[in-house]
CSV table of C-alpha atoms in Angstrom, one decimal:
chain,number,residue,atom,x,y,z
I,1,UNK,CA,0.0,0.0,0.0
I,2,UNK,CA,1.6,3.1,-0.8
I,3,UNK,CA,2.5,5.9,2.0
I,4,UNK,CA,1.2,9.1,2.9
I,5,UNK,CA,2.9,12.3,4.1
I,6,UNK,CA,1.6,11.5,7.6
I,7,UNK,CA,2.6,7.8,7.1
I,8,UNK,CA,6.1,9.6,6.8
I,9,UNK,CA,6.1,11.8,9.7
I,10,UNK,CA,5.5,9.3,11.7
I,11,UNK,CA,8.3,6.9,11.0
I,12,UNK,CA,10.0,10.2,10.8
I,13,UNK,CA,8.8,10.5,14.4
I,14,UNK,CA,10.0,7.0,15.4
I,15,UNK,CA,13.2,8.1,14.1
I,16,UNK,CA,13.8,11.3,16.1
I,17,UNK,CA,12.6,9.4,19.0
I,18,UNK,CA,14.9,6.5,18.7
I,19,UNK,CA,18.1,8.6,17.4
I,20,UNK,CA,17.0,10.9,20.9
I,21,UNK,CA,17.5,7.7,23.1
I,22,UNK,CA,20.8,7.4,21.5
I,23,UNK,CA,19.1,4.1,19.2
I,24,UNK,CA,21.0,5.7,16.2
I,25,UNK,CA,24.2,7.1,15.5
I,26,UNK,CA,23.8,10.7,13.4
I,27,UNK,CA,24.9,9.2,10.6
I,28,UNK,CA,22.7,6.3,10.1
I,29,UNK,CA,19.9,8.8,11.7
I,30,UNK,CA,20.1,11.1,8.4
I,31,UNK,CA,20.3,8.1,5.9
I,32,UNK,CA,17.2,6.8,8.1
I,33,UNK,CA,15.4,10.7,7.1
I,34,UNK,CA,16.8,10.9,4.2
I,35,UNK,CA,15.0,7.3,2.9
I,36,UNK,CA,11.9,7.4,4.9
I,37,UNK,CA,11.0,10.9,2.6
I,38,UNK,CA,11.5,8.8,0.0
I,39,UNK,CA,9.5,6.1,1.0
I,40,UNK,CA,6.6,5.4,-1.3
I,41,UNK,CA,4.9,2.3,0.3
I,42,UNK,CA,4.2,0.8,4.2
I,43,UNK,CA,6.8,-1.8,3.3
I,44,UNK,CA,9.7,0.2,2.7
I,45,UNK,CA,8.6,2.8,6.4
I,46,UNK,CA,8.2,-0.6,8.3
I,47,UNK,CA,11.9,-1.5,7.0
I,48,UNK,CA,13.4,1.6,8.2
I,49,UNK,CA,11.8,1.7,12.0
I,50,UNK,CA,11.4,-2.3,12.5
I,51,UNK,CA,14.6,-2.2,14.7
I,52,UNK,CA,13.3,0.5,16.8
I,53,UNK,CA,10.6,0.6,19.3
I,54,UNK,CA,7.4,2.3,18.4
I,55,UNK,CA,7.0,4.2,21.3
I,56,UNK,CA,8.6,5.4,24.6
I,57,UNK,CA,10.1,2.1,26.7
I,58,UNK,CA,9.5,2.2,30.0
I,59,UNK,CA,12.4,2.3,32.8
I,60,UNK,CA,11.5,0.1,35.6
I,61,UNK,CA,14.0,2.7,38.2
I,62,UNK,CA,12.5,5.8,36.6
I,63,UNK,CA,9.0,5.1,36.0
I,64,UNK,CA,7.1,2.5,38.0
I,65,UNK,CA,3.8,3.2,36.5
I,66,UNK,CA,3.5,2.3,32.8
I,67,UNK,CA,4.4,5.2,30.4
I,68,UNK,CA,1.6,6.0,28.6
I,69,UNK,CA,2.3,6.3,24.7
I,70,UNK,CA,2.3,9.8,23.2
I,71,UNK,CA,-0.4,10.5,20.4
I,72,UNK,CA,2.8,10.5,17.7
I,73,UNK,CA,3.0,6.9,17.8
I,74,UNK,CA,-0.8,5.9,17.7
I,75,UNK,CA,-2.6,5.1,14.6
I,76,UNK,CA,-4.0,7.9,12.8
I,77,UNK,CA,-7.8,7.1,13.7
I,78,UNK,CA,-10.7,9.0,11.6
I,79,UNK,CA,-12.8,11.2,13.1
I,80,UNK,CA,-16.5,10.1,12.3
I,81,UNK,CA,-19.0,12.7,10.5
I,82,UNK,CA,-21.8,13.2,11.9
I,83,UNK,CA,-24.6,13.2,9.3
I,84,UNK,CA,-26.6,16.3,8.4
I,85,UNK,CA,-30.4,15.9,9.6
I,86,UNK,CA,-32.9,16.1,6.7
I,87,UNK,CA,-35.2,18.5,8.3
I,88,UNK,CA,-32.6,21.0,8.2
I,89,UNK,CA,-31.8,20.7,4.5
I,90,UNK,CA,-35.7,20.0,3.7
I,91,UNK,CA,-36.0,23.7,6.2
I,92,UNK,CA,-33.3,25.4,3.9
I,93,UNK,CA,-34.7,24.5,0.4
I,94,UNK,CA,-38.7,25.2,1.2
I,95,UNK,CA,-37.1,28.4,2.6
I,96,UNK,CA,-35.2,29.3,-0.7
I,97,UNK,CA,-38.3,28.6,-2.6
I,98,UNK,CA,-40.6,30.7,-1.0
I,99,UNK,CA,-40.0,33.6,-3.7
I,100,UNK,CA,-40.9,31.5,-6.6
I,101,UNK,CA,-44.0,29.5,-4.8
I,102,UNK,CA,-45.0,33.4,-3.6
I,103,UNK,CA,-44.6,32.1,-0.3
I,104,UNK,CA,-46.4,29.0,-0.1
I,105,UNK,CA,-43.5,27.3,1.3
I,106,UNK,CA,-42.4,29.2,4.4
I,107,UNK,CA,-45.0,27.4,6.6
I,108,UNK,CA,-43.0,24.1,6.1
I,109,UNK,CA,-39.8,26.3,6.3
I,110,UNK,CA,-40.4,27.5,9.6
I,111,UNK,CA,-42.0,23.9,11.0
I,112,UNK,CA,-39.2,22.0,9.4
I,113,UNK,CA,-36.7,24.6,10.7
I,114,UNK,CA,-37.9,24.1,14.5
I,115,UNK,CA,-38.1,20.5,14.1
I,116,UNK,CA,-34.9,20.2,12.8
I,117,UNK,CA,-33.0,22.2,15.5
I,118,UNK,CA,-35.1,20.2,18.2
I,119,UNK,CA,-33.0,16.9,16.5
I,120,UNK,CA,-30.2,18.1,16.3
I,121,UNK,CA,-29.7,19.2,20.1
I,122,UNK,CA,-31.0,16.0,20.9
I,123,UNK,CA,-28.9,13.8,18.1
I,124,UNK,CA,-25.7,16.3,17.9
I,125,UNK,CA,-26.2,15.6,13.9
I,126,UNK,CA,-24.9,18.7,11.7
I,127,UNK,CA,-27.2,21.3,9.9
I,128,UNK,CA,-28.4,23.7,12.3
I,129,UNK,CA,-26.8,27.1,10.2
I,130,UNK,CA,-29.3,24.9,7.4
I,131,UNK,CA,-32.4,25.0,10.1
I,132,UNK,CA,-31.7,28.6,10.9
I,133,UNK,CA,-31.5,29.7,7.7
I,134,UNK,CA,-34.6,28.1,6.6
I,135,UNK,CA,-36.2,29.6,10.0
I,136,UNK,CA,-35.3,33.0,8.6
I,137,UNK,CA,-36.5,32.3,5.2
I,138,UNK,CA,-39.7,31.0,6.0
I,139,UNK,CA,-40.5,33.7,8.6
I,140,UNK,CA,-39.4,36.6,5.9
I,141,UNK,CA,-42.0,34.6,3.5
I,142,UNK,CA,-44.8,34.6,6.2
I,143,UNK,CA,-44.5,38.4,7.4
I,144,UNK,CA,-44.1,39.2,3.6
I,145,UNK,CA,-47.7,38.1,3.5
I,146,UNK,CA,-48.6,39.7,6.5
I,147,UNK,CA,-47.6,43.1,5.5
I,148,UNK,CA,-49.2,42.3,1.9
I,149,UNK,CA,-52.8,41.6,3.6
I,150,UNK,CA,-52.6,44.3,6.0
I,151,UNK,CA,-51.8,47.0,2.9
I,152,UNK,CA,-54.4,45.0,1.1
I,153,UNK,CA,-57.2,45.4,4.0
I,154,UNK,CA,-55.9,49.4,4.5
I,155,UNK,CA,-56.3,50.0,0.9
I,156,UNK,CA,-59.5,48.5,0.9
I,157,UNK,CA,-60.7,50.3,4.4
I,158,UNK,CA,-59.4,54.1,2.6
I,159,UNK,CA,-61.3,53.3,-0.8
I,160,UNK,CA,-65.0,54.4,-0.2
């Protein structure tokens, strides 16, 4: 499998690590670097640290606890996404179409907006700027209608 740059600054890591423990001469330290930036699979990293421990050792006279091992040696691990919750993007597009359905979709704007942010502080899923947004939308749409009728009903109370 081929390398990565972090795959490489890890073994670089290793490196440091073991050449700081006095593991590696300077000389065969700097061939070490020099190969493991040139590294282009696993295979060829794994060569270049397998003689060196992948983390701090423990000293029985200094430490009689277990060290624990410093995040630079670990595993890269992947954060996990949370997903975005419907009702906020369902919220964000009724809101952006209120202006071509004149209006007719801010009501399900503004009830898919609060429904949406009540799931997402209760899940912790993403999309709440989407929620808010379509809140905003939906409540510009429904007191664009507002001040329509009420012009509408002053219009009609001035005209004898």
């Amino acid at each position: 499998m081929r390398a990565s740059h972090a795959d490489r600054e890890r073994a670089v890591d290793v490196l440091k690590a073991g050449f700081a423990e006095g593991r590696l001469g300077q000389p065969e330290y700097e061939q070490r670097i020099a190969r493991a930036y040139q590294a282009q699979t696993h295979a060829e990293l794994q060569m270049l640290v397998a003689d060196l421990p992948q983390g701090p050792v423990p000293q029985a006279q200094f430490a009689p606890r277990p060290v624990a091992v410093p995040t630079t040696f670990l595993p890269m691990q992947m954060p996990m996404v949370q997903p975005t919750n419907g009702s906020a993007t369902g919220a964000l597009v009724c809101g952006l179409l209120a202006p071509v359905t004149w209006g007719v979709s801010s009501i399900p704007a503004v009830i898919l907006g609060h429904k949406a942010r009540a799931e997402i502080r209760r899940t912790g899923e993403r999309g709440d700027g989407q929620a808010v947004a379509g809140l905003v939308l939906g409540w510009l749409g429904i007191g664009a209608w507002a001040l329509f009728i009420l012009v509408m009903a002053l219009v009609a109370v001035v005209r004898p």
